[in-house]
XYZ file of C-alpha atoms in Angstrom:
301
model
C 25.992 135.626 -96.853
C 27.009 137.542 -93.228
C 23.088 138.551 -93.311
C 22.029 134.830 -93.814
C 24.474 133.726 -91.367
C 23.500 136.498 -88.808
C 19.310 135.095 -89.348
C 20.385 131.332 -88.590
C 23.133 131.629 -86.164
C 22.758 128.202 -84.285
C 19.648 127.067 -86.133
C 21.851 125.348 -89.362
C 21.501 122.283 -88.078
C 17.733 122.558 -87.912
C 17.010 123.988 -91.731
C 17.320 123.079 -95.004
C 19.153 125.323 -97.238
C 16.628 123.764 -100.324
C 13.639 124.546 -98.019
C 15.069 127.721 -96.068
C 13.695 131.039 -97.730
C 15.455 134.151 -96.093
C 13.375 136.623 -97.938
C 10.253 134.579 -97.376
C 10.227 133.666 -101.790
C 13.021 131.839 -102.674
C 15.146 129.180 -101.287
C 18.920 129.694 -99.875
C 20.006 127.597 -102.178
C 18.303 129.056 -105.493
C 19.420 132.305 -104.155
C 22.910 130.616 -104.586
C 22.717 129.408 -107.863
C 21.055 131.862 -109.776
C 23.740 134.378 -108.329
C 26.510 132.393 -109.393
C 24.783 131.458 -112.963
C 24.208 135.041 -113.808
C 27.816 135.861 -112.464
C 28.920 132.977 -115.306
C 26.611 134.256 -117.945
C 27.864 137.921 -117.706
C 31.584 136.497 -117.737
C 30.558 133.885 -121.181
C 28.202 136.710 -123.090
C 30.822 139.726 -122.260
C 33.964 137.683 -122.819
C 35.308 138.261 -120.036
C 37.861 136.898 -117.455
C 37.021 136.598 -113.681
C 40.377 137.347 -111.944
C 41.533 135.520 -108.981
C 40.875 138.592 -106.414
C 37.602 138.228 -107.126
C 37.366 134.172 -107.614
C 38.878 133.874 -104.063
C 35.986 136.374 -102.827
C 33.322 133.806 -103.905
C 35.627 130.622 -102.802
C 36.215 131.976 -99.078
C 32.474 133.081 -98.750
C 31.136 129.785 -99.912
C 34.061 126.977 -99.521
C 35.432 127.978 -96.411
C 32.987 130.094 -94.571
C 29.761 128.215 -95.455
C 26.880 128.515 -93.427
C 25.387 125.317 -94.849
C 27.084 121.951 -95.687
C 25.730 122.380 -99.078
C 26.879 125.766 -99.801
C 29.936 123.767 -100.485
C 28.997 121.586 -103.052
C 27.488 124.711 -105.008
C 30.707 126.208 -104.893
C 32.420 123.283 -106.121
C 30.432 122.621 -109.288
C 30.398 126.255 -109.854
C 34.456 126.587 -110.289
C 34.148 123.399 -112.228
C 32.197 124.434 -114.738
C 34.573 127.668 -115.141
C 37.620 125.201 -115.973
C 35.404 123.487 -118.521
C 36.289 123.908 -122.305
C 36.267 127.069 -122.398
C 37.690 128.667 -119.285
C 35.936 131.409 -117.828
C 39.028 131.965 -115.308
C 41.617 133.958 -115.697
C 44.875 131.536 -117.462
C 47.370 133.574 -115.346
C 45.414 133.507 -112.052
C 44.457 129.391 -112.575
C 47.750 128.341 -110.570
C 47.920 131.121 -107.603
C 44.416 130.607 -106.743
C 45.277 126.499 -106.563
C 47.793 127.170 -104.212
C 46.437 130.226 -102.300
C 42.569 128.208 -101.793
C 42.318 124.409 -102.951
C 45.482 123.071 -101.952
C 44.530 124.838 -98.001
C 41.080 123.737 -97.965
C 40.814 121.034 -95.604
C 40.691 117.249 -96.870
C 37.651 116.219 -94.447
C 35.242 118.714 -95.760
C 35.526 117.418 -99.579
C 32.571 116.100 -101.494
C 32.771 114.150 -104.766
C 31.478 117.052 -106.236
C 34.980 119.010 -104.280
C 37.234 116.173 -105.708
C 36.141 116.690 -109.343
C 36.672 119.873 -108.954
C 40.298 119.581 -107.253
C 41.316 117.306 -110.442
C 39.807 119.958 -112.801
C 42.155 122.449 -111.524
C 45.057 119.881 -110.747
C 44.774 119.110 -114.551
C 44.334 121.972 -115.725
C 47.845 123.164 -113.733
C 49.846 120.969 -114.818
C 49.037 120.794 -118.783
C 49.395 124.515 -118.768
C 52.886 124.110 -116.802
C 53.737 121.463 -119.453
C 53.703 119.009 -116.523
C 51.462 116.980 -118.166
C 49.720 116.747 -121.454
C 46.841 115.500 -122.824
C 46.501 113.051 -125.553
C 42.667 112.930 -126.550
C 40.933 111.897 -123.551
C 43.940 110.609 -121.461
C 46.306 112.728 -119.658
C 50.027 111.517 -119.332
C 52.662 112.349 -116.543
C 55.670 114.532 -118.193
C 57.198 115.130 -114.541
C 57.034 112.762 -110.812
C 56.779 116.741 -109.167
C 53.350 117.591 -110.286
C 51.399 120.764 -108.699
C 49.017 118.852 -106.259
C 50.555 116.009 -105.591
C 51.364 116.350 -101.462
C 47.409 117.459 -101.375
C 46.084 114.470 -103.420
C 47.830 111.915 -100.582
C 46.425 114.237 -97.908
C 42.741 113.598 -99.380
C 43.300 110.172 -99.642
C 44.900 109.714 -95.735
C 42.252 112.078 -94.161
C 39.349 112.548 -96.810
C 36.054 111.248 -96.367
C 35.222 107.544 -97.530
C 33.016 108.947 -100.485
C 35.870 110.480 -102.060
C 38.814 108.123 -101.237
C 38.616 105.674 -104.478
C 38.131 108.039 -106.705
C 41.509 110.133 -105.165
C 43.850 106.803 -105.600
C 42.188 106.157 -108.821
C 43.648 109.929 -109.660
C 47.162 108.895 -107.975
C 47.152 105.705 -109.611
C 46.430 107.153 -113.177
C 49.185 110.340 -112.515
C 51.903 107.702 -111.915
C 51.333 105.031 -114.323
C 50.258 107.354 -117.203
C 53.928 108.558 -118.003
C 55.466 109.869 -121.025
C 58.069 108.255 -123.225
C 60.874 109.864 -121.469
C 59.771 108.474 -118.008
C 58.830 105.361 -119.388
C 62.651 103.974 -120.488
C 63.350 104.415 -116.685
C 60.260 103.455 -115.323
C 61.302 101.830 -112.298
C 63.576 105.056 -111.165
C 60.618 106.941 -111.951
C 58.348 105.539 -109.440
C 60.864 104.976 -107.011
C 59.175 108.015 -104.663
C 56.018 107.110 -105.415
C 56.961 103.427 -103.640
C 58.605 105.421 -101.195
C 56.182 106.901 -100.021
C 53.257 104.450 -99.678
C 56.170 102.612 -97.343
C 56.922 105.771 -95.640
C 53.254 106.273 -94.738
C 52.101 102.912 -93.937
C 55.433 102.644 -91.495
C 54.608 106.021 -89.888
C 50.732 104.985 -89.165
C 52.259 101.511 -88.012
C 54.780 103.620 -85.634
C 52.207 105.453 -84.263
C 49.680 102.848 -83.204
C 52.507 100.593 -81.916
C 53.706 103.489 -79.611
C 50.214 104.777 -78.294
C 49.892 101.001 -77.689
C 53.129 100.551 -75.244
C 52.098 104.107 -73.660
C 48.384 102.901 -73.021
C 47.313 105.750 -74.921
C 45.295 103.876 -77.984
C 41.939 104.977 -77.968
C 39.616 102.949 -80.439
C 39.262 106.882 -82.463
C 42.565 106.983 -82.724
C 42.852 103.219 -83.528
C 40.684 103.445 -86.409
C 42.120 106.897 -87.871
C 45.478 104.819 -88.154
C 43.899 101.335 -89.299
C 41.982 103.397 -91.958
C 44.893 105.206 -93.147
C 47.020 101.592 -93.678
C 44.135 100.239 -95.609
C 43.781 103.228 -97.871
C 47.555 102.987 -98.627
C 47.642 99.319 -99.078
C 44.493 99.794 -101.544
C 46.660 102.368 -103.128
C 49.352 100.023 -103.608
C 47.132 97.026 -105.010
C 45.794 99.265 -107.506
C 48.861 100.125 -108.172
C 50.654 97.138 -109.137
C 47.201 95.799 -110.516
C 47.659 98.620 -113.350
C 51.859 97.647 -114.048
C 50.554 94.325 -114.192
C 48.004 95.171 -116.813
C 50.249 96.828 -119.122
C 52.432 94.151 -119.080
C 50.991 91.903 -121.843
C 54.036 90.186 -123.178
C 54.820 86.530 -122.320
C 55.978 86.206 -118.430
C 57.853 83.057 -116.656
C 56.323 84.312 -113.559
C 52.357 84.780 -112.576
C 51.476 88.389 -111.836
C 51.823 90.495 -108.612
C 47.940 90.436 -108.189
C 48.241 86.987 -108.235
C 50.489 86.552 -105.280
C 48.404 87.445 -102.848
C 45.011 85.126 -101.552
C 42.401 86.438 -103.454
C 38.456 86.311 -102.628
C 37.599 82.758 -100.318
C 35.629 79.979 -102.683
C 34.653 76.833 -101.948
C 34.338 74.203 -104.895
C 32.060 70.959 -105.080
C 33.625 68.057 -107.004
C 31.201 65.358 -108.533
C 32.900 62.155 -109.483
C 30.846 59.808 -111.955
C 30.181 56.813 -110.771
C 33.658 54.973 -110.682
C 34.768 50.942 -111.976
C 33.019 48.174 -110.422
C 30.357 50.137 -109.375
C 32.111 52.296 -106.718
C 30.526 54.830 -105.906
C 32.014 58.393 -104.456
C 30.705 60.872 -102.706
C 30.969 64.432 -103.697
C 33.051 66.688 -101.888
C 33.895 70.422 -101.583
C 37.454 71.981 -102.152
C 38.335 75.166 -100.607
C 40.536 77.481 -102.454
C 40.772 81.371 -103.255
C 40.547 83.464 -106.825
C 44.044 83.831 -107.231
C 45.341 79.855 -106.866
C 46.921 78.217 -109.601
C 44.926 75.530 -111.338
C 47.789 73.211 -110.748
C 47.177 73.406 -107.081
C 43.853 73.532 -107.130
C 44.546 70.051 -109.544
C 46.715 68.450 -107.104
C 44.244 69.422 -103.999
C 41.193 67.199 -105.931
C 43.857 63.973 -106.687
């Protein structure tokens, strides 16, 4: 990689790594992946661990010292496949090399193909801790303090759009998935998890309300806060939208989803031609996804 690096210097932006061929025959990138497959094919056919001195070799040289975007994603789907069903990385180095590499890497550079692999390993962490388990195809919270947590919120704050749902999809399913034991106290249970989404949605509001009375607020930083509201508020829909769906017994009261507008709609009401030949014009009713059809009832009369 340092000789590759050295031949492009300020020319990354201007090559392809599928295209690029530093040896004139084969692509950067095949030179990648056929390196890493036959580093994966000596470790499956000779039964063998890789260790984490020598996984965080390949992670720094290709996660955080890239010389092309890409390199990246070939990294990421690499260490992926090594957590698949049968790990090809060592048990006892699975945790320190979470802590020591993925949990540092920064949030902005993540691809999908980086998030998949982040919840490979953040899975994989916590089921051997026994801070999760897995019940067929599901995995269910045994603990609020799983390994990953802190970094999961920092992906979702200051990742990159591509990656954002599927990170509060994660969140969502790590603290409504709970055990039995968490489940007779479920409230108490995700009492941080509450606290926090207020937390950071106060601390973005803070911020932009002080750069505002400074005359500091530049639309960048405008938007950095804005985004980071939204993707907590999202976080919070989903959320409740998931308590409310595993709530299926009778309820007095409609459910949380409900209580907010939901999408604009506009209805048009035909009347039949009324008594004594009175005739009425049809007319259109405006109301939202989420209104009660006794409203919407007492809007047409």
């Amino acid at each position: 990689m340092d000789a590759v690096r050295a031949l492009v210097k300020d020319k990354v932006a201007e090559l392809d790594m599928e295209t690029y061929c530093p040896d004139g025959r084969y692509s950067h990138a095949t030179h990648l992946q056929e390196r890493l497959n036959f580093i994966r094919y000596v470790l499956r056919e000779g039964q063998l661990w890789l260790i984490g001195r020598q996984a965080q070799q390949i992670w720094k040289c290709l996660a955080e010292n890239a010389v092309f975007p890409g390199d990246r994603g070939i990294c990421f789907r690499w260490f992926s496949k090594l957590l698949g069903d049968e790990p090809d990385l060592d048990p006892e180095s699975t945790l320190p090399f979470m802590e020591e590499n993925i949990l540092k890497l920064d949030p902005s550079v993540l691809s999908d193909s980086g998030l998949k692999c982040f919840e490979r390993f953040f899975r994989a962490v916590n089921v051997a801790d026994n801070r999760m388990s897995q019940k067929r195809r599901r995995f269910v919270s045994e603990t609020m303090e799983l390994v990953g947590l802190d970094y999961l919120w920092q992906v979702i704050l200051h990742g990159p759009d591509e990656v954002v749902v599927q990170a509060i999809h994660l969140l969502k399913e790590s603290v409504t998935n709970l055990c039995p034991t968490l489940l007779q106290d479920m409230a108490e249970t995700q009492k941080p998890f509450r606290n926090k989404c207020m937390e950071t949605l106060n601390s973005s509001f803070d911020k932009l309300q002080s750069l505002k009375k400074a005359n500091k607020l530049t639309p960048e930083a405008e938007a950095v806060h804005v985004t980071q509201m939204v993707r907590c508020l999202t976080l919070l829909k989903e959320f409740i939208g998931e308590c409310d769906m595993t709530h299926r017994h009778e309820r007095t009261i409609p459910l949380h989803s409900r209580s907010v507008r939901g999408r604009q709609l506009s209805l048009v009401v035909r009347c039949p031609a009324a008594a004594h030949g009175q005739q009425i014009d049809d007319f259109e009713v405006p109301t939202h996804t989420n209104e009660l059809a006794a409203v919407l009832r007492r809007k047409i009369l």
